[in-house]
PDB file of C-alpha atoms in Angstrom:
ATOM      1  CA  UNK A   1      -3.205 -26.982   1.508  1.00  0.00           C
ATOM      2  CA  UNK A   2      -0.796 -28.438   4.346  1.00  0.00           C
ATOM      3  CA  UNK A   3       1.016 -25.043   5.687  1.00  0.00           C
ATOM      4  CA  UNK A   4       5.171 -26.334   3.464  1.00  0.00           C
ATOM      5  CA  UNK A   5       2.754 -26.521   0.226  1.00  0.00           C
ATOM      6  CA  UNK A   6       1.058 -22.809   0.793  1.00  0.00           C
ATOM      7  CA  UNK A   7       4.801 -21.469   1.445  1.00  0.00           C
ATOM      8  CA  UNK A   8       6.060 -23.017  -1.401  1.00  0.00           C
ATOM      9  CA  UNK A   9       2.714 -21.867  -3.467  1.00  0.00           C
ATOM     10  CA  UNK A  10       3.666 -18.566  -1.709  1.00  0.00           C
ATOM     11  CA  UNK A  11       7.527 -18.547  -2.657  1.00  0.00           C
ATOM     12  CA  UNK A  12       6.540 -19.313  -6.679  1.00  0.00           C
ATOM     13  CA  UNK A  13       4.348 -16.095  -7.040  1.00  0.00           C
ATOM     14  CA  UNK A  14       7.461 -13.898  -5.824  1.00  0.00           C
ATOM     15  CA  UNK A  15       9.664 -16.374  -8.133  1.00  0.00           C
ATOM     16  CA  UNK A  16      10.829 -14.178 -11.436  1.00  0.00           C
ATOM     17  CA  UNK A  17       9.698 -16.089 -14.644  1.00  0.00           C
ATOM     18  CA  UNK A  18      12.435 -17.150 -17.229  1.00  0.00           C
ATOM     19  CA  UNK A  19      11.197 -14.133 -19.443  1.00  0.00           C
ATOM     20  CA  UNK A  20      12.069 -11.908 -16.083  1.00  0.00           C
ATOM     21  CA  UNK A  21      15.232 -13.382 -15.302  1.00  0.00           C
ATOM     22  CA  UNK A  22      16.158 -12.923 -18.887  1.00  0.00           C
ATOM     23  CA  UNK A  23      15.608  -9.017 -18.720  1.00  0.00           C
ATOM     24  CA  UNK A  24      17.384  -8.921 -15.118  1.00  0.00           C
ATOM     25  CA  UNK A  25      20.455 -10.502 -16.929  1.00  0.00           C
ATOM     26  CA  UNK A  26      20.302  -8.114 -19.639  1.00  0.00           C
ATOM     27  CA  UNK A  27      20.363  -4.946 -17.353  1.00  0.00           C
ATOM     28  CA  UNK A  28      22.646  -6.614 -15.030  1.00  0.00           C
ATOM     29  CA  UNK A  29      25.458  -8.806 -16.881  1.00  0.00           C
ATOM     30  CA  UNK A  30      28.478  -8.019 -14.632  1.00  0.00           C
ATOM     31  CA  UNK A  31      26.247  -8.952 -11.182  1.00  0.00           C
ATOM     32  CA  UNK A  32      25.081 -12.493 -10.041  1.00  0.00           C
ATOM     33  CA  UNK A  33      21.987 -12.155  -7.737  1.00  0.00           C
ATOM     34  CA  UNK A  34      20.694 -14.164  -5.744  1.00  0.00           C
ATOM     35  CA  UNK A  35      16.306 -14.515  -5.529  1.00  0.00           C
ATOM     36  CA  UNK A  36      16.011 -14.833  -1.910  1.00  0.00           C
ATOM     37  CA  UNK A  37      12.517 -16.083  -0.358  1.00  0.00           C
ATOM     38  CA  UNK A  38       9.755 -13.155  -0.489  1.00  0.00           C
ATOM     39  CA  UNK A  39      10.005 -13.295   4.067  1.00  0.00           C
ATOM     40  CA  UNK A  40       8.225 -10.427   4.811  1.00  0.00           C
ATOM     41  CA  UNK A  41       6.269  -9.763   1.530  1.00  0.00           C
ATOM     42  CA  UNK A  42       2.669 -10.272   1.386  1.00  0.00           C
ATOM     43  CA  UNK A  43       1.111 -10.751  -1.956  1.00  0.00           C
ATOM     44  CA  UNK A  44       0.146  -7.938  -3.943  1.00  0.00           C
ATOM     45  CA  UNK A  45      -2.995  -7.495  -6.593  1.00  0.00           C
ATOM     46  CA  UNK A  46      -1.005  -5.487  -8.960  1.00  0.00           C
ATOM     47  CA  UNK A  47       2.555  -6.307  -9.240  1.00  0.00           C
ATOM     48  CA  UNK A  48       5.033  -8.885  -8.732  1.00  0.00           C
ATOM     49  CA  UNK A  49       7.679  -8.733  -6.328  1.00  0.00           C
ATOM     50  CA  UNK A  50      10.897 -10.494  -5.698  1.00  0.00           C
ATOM     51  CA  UNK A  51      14.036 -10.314  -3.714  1.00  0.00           C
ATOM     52  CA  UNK A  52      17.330 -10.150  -5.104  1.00  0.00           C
ATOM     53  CA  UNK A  53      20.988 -10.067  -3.490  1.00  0.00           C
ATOM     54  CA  UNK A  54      23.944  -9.283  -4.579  1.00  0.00           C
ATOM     55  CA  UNK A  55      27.555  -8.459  -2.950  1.00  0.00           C
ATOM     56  CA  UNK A  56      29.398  -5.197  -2.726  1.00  0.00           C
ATOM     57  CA  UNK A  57      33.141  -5.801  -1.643  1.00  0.00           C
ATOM     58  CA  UNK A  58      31.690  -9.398   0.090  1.00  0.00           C
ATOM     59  CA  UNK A  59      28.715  -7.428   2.088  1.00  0.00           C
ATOM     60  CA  UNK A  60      25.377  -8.221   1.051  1.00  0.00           C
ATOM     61  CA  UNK A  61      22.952  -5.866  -0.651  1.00  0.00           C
ATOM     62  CA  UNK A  62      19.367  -6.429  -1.196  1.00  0.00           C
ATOM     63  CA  UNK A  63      16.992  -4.461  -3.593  1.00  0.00           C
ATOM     64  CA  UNK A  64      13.581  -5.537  -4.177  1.00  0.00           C
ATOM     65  CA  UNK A  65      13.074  -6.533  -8.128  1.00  0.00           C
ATOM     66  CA  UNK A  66       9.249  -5.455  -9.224  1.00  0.00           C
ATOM     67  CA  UNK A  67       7.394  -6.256 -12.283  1.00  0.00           C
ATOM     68  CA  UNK A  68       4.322  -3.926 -12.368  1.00  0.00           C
ATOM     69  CA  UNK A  69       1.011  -4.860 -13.889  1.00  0.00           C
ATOM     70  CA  UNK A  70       1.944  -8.111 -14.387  1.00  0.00           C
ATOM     71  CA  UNK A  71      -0.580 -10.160 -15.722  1.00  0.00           C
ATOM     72  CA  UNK A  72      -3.193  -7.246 -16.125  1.00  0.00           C
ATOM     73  CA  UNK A  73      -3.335  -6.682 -19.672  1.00  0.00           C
ATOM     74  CA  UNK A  74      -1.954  -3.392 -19.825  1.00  0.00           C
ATOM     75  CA  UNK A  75      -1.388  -1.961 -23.792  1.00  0.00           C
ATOM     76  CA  UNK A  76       2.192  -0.581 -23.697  1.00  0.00           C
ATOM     77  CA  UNK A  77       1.583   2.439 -24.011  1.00  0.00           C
ATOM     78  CA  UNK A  78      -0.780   2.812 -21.108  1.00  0.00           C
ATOM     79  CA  UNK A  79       1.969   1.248 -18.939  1.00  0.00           C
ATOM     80  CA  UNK A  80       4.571   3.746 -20.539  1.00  0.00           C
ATOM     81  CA  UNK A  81       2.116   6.335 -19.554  1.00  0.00           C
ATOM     82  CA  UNK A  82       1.895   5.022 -15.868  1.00  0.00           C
ATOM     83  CA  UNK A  83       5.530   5.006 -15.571  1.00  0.00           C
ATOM     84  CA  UNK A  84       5.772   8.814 -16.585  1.00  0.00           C
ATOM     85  CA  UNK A  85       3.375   9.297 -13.416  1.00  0.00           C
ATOM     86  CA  UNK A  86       5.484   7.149 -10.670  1.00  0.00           C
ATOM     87  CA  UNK A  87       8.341  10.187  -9.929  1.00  0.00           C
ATOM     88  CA  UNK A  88       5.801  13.346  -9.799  1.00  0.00           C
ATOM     89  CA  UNK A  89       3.222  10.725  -7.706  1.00  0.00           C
ATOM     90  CA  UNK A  90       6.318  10.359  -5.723  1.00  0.00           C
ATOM     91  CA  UNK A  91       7.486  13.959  -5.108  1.00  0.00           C
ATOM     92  CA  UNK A  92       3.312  15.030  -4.561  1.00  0.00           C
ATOM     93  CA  UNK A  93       3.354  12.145  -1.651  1.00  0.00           C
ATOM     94  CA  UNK A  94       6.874  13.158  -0.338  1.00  0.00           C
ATOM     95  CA  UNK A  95       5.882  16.922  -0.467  1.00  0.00           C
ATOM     96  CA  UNK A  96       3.179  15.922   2.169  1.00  0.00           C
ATOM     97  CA  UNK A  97       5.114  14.500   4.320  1.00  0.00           C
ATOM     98  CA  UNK A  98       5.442  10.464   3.418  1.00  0.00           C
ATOM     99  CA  UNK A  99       8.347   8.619   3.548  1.00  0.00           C
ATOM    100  CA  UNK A 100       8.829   6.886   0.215  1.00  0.00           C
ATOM    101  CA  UNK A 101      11.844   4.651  -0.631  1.00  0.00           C
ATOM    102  CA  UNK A 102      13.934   5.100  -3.584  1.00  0.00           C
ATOM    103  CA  UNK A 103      13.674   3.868  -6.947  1.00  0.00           C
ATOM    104  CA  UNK A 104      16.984   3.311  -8.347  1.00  0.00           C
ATOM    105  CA  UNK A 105      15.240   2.105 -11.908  1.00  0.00           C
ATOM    106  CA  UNK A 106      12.306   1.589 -14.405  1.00  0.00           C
ATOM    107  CA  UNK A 107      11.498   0.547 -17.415  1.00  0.00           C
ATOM    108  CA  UNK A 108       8.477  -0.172 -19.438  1.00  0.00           C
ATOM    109  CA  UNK A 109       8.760  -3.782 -21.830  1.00  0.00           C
ATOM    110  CA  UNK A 110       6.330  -5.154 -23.869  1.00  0.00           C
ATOM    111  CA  UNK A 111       5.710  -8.684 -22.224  1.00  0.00           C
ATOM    112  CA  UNK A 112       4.066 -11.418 -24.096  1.00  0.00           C
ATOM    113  CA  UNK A 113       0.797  -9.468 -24.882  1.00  0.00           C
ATOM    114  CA  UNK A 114       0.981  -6.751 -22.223  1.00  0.00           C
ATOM    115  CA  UNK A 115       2.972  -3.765 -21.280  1.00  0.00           C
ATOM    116  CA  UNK A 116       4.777  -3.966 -17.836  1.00  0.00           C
ATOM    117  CA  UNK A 117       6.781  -1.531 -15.332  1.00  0.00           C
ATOM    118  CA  UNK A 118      10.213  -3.026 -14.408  1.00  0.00           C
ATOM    119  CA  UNK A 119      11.617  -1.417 -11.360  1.00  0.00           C
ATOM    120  CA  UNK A 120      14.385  -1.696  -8.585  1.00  0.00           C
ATOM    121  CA  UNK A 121      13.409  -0.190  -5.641  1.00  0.00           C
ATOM    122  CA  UNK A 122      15.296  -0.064  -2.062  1.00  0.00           C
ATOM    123  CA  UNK A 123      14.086  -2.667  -0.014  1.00  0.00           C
ATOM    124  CA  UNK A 124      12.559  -1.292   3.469  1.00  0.00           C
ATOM    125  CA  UNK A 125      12.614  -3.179   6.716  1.00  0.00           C
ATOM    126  CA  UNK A 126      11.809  -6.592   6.903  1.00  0.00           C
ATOM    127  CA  UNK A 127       8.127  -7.257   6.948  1.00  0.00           C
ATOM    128  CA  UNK A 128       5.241  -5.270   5.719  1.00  0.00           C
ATOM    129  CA  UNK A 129       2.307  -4.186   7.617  1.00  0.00           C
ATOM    130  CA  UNK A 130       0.046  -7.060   6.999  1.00  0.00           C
ATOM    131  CA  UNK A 131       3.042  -9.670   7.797  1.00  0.00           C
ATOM    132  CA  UNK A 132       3.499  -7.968  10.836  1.00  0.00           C
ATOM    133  CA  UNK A 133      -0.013  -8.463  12.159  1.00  0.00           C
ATOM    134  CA  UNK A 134      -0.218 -11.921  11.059  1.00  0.00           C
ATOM    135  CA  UNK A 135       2.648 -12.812  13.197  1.00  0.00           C
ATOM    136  CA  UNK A 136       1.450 -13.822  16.831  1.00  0.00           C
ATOM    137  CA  UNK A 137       4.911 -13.673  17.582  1.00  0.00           C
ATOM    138  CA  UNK A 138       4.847  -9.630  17.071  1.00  0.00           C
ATOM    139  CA  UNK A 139       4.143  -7.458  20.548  1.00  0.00           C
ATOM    140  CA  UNK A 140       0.134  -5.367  20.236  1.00  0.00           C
ATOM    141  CA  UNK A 141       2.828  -1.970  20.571  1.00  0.00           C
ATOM    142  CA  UNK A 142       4.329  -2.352  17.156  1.00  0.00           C
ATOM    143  CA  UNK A 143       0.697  -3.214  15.851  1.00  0.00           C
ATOM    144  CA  UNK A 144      -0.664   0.338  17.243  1.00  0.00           C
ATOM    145  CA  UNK A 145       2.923   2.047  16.126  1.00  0.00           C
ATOM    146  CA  UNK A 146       1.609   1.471  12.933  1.00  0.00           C
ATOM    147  CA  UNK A 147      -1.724   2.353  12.789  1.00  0.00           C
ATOM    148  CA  UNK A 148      -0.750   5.700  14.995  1.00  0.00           C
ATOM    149  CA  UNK A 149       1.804   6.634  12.531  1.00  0.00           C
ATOM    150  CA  UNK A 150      -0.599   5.907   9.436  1.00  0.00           C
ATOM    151  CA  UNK A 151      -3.300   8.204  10.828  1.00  0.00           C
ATOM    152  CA  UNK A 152      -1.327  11.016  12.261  1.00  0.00           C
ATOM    153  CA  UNK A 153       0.446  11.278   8.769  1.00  0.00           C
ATOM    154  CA  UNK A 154      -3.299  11.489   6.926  1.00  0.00           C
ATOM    155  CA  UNK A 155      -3.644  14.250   9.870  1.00  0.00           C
ATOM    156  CA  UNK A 156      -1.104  16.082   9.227  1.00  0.00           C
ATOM    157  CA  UNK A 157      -2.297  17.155   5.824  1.00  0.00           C
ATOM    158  CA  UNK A 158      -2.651  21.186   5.603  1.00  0.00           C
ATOM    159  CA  UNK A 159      -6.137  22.377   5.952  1.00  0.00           C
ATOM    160  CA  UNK A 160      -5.907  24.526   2.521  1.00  0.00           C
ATOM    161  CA  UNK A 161      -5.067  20.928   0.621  1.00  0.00           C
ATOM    162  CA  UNK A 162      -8.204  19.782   2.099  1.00  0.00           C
ATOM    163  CA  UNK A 163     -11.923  20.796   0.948  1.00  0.00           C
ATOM    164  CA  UNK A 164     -15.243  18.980   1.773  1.00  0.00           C
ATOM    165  CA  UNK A 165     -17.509  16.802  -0.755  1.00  0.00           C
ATOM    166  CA  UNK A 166     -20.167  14.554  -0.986  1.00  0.00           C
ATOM    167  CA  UNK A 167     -18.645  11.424  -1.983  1.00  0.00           C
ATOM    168  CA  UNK A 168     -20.337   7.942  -2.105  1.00  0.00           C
ATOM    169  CA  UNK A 169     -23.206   9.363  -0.641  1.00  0.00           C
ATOM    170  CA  UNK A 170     -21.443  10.709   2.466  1.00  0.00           C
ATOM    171  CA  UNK A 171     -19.843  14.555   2.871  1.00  0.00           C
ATOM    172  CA  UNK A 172     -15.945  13.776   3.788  1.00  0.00           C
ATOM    173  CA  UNK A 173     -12.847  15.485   3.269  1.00  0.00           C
ATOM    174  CA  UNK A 174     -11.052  14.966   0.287  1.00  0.00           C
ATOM    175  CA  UNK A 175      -7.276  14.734   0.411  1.00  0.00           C
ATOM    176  CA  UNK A 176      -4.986  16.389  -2.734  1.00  0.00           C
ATOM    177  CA  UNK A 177      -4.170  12.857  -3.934  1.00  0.00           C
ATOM    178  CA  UNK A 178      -5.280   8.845  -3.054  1.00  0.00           C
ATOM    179  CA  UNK A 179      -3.158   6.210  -1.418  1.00  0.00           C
ATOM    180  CA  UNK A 180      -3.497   2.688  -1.952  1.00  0.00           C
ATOM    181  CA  UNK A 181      -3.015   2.464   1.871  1.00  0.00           C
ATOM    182  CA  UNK A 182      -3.515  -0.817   3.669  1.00  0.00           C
ATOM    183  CA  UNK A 183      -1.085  -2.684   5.704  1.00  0.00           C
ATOM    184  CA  UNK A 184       0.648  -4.802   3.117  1.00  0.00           C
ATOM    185  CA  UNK A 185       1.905  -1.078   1.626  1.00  0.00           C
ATOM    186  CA  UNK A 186       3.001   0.471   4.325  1.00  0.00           C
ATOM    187  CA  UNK A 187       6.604  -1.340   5.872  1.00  0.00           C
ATOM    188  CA  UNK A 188       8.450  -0.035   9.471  1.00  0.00           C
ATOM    189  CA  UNK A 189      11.731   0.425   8.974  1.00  0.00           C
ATOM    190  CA  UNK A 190      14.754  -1.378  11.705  1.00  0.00           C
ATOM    191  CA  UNK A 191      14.446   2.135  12.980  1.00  0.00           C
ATOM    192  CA  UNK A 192      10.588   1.796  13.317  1.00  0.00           C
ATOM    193  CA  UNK A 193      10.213   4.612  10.672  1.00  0.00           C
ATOM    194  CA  UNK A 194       6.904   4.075   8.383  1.00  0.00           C
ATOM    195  CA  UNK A 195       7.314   4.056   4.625  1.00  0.00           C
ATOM    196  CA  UNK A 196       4.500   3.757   2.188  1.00  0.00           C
ATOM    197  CA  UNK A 197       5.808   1.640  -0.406  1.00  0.00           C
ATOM    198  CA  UNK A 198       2.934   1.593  -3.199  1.00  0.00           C
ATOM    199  CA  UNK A 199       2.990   3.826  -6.102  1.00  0.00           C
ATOM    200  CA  UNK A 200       1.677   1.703  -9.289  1.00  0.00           C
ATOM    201  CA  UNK A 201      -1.108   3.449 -10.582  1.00  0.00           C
ATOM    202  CA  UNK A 202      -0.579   6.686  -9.302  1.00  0.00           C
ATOM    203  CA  UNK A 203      -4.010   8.264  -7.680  1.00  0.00           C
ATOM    204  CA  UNK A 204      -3.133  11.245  -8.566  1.00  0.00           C
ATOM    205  CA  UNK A 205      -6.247  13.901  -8.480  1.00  0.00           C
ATOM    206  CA  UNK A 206      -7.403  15.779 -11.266  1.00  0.00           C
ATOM    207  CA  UNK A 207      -9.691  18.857 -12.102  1.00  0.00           C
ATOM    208  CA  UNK A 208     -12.972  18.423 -10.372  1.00  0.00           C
ATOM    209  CA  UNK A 209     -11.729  16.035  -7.793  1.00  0.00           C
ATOM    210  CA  UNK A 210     -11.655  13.107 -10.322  1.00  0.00           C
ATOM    211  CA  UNK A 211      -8.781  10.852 -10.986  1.00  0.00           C
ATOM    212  CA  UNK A 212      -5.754  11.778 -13.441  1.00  0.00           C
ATOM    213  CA  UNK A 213      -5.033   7.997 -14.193  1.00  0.00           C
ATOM    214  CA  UNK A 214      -7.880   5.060 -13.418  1.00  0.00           C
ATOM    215  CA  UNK A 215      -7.848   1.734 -14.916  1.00  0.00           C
ATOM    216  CA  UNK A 216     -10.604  -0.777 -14.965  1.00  0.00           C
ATOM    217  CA  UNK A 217      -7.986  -3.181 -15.448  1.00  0.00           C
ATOM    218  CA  UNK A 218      -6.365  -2.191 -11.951  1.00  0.00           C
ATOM    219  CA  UNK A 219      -8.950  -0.989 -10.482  1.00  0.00           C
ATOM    220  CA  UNK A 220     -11.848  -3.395  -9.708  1.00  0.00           C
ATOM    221  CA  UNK A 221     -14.441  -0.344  -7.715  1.00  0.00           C
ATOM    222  CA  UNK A 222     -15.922   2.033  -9.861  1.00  0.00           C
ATOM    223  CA  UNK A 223     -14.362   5.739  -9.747  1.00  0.00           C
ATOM    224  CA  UNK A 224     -16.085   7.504  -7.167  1.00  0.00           C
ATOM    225  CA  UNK A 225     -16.434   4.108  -4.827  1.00  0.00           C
ATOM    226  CA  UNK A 226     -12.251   4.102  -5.383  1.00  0.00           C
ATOM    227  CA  UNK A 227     -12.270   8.027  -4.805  1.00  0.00           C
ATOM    228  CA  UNK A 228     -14.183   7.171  -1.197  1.00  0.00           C
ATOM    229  CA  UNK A 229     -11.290   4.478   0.081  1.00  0.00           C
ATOM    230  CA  UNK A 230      -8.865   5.896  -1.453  1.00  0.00           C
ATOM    231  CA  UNK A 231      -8.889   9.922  -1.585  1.00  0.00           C
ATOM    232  CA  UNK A 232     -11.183  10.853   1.287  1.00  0.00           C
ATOM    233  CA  UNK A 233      -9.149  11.024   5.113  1.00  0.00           C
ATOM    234  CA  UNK A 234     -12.461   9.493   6.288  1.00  0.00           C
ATOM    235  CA  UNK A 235     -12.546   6.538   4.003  1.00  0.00           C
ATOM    236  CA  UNK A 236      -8.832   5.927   3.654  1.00  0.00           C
ATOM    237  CA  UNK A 237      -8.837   5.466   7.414  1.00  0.00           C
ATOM    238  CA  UNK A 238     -11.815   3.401   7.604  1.00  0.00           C
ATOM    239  CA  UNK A 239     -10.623   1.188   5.068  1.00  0.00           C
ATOM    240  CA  UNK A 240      -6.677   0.697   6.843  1.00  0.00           C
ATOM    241  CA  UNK A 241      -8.521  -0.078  10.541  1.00  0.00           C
ATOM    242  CA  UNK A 242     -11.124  -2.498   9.065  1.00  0.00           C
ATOM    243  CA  UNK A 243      -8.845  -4.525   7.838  1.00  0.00           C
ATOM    244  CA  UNK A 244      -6.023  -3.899  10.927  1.00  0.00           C
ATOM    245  CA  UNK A 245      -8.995  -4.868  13.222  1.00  0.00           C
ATOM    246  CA  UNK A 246      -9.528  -7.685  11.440  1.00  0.00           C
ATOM    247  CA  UNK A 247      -5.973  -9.133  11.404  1.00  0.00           C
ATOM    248  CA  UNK A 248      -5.461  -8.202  14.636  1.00  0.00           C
ATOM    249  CA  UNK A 249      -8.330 -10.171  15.756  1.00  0.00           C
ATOM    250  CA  UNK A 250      -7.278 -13.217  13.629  1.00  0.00           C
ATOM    251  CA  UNK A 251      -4.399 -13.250  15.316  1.00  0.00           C
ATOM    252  CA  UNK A 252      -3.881 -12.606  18.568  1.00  0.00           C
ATOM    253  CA  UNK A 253      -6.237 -12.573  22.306  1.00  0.00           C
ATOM    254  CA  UNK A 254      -8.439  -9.681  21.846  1.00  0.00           C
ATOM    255  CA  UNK A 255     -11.914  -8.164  21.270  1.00  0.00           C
ATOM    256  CA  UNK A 256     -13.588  -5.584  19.292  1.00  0.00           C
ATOM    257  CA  UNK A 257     -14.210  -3.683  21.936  1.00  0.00           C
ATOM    258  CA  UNK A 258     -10.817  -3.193  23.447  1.00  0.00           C
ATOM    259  CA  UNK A 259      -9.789  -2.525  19.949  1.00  0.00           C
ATOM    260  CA  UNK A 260     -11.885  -0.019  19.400  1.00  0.00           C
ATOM    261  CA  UNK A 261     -11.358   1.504  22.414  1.00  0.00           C
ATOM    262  CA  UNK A 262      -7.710   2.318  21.562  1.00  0.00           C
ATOM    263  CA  UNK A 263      -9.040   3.538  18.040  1.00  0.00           C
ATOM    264  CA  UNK A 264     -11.519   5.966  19.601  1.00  0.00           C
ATOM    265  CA  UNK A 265      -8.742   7.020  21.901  1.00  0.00           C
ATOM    266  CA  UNK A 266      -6.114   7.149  18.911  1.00  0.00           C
ATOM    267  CA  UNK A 267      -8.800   9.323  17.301  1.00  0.00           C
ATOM    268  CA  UNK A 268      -9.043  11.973  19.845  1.00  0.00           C
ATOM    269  CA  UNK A 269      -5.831  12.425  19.995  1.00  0.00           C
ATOM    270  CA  UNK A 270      -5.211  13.919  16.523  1.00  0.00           C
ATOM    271  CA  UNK A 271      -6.988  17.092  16.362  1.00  0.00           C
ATOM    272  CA  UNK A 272      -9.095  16.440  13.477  1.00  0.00           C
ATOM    273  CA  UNK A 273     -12.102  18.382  12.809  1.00  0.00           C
ATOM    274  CA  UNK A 274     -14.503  16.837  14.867  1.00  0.00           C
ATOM    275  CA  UNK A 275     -17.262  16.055  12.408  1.00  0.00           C
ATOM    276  CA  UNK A 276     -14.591  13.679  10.853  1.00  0.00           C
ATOM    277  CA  UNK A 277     -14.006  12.000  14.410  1.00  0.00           C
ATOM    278  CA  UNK A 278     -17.782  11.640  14.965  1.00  0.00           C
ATOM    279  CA  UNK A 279     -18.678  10.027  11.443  1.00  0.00           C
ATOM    280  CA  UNK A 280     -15.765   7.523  11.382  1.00  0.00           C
ATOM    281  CA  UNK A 281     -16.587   6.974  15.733  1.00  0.00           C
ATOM    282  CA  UNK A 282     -20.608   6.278  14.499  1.00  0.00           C
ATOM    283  CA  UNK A 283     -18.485   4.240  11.400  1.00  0.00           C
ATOM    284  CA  UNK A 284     -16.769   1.072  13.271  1.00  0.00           C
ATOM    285  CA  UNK A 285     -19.134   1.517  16.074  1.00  0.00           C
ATOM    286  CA  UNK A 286     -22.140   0.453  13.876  1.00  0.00           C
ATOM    287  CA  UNK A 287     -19.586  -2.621  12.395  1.00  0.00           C
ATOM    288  CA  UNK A 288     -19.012   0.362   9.197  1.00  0.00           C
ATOM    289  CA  UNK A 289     -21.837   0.616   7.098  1.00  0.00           C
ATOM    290  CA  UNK A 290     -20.317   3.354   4.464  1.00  0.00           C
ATOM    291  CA  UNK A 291     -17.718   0.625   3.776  1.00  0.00           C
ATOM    292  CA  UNK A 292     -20.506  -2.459   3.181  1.00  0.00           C
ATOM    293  CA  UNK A 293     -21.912   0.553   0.478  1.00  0.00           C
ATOM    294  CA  UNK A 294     -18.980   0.824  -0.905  1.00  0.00           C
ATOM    295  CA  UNK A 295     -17.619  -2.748  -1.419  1.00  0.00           C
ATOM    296  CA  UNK A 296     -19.551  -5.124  -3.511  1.00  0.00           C
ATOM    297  CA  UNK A 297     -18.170  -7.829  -0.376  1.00  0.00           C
ATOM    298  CA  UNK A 298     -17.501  -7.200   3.184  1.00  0.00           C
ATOM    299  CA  UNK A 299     -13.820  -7.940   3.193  1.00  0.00           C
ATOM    300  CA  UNK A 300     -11.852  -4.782   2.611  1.00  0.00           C
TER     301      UNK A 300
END
């Protein structure tokens, strides 16, 4: 594809459906919004995303417009059931310290043959993570403000939340919940503030370490692979560098090595037990051979 025809292939993803717009109309009859381009926005597995503006006293307001599970085959009452989970998912996340933002909204519809979350949900920023390291244009400091804030937040966690198990064939420390967490759901604020912005299909932690809510329809890895990249500090931070280092080598001057470099350093400085620093260090430094275990394909 020329580079107009994958932003316009781009735009029509984030582009609410007739059936969508229908359902915006009907909770909104008094307010004309507009569907502004999905800048900023990179495309998600599980949901669909768009937009919208509207005017307060002539000043415009933006709120993003999300259809969750969209096209996944959810039964409705599975999606009703996922909705129940998004507020205490939120409070358990914001309890430990992540900034979330605010859901003004949801509602679970039966769509076509499928349940789906409808949400409003204050708009953060104005690029996620991933845009931001796509964009040559971006300085290498905002890049590492990112990453630095992402890992000293998984740091942060209490040491009573935390407790050690053989996951995936490697001992790691398991947090008290998962995060989807890779750089298209975590978004700097103006202010530089992060915000994790991801809570469809809450991986929320059950009895015996196991997952409250998983989905084969979400979720393509198979529980305790997911439990790895998802709910292990290890793993989780693994899985957010391989794919920053990636990126970040896609798209601007630099090497492994002096990426790695400032990941080691980064590492060092956050006073994690040190059998964590030395299995994640032995990790990227081998090119991460728990991941390639993990994942069925080397991409993360």
């Amino acid at each position: 594809m020329e580079k107009k025809d994958v932003l316009a292939h781009h735009a029509k993803l984030f582009e609410p459906t007739p059936s969508e717009l229908h359902i915006l109309r009907a909770d909104e009859p008094h307010i004309n919004f507009s569907v502004l381009p999905p800048d900023g926005i990179s495309q998600g597995r599980q949901s669909r995303v768009s937009i919208l503006e509207y005017r307060e006293h002539g000043t415009p307001q933006q709120v993003l417009f999300k259809r969750m599970g969209a096209g996944k085959g959810l039964p409705l009452d599975v999606a009703r059931h996922l909705e129940s989970r998004l507020e205490p998912y939120r409070r358990e996340l914001v309890r430990f310290g992540w900034n979330i933002p605010h859901t003004y909204y949801t509602k679970t519809l039966q769509q076509g043959n499928e349940g789906q979350i409808f949400s409003y949900e204050q708009r953060i920023g104005r690029a996620d993570g991933e845009k931001l390291f796509t964009n040559p244009e971006q300085p290498n400091f905002l890049r590492w403000s990112i990453v630095r804030q992402t890992f000293a937040q998984l740091a942060h966690y209490p040491r009573d939340a935390l407790h050690r198990k053989t996951i995936a064939g490697r001992e790691a420390t398991v947090l008290p919940h998962g995060l989807d967490l890779k750089l298209a759901n975590v978004v700097p604020d103006t202010d530089g503030t992060l915000y994790f912005v991801d809570l469809f299909c809450p991986k929320e932690i059950g009895p015996n370490s196991s997952w409250l809510t998983y989905r084969s329809e979400l979720d393509s890895l198979p529980e305790e692979n997911l439990m790895a990249v998802c709910a292990t500090r290890e793993g989780a931070m693994l899985r957010f560098w391989r794919l920053a280092e990636m990126l970040w080598m896609k798209t601007v001057p630099t090497t492994p090595e002096q990426l790695r470099e400032g990941f080691f350093t980064l590492l060092d400085s956050l006073s994690l037990p040190q059998e964590e620093i030395d299995f994640m260090q032995r990790e990227v430094s081998s090119s991460y051979p728990w991941l390639d275990e993990i994942y069925s394909e080397a991409k993360v």
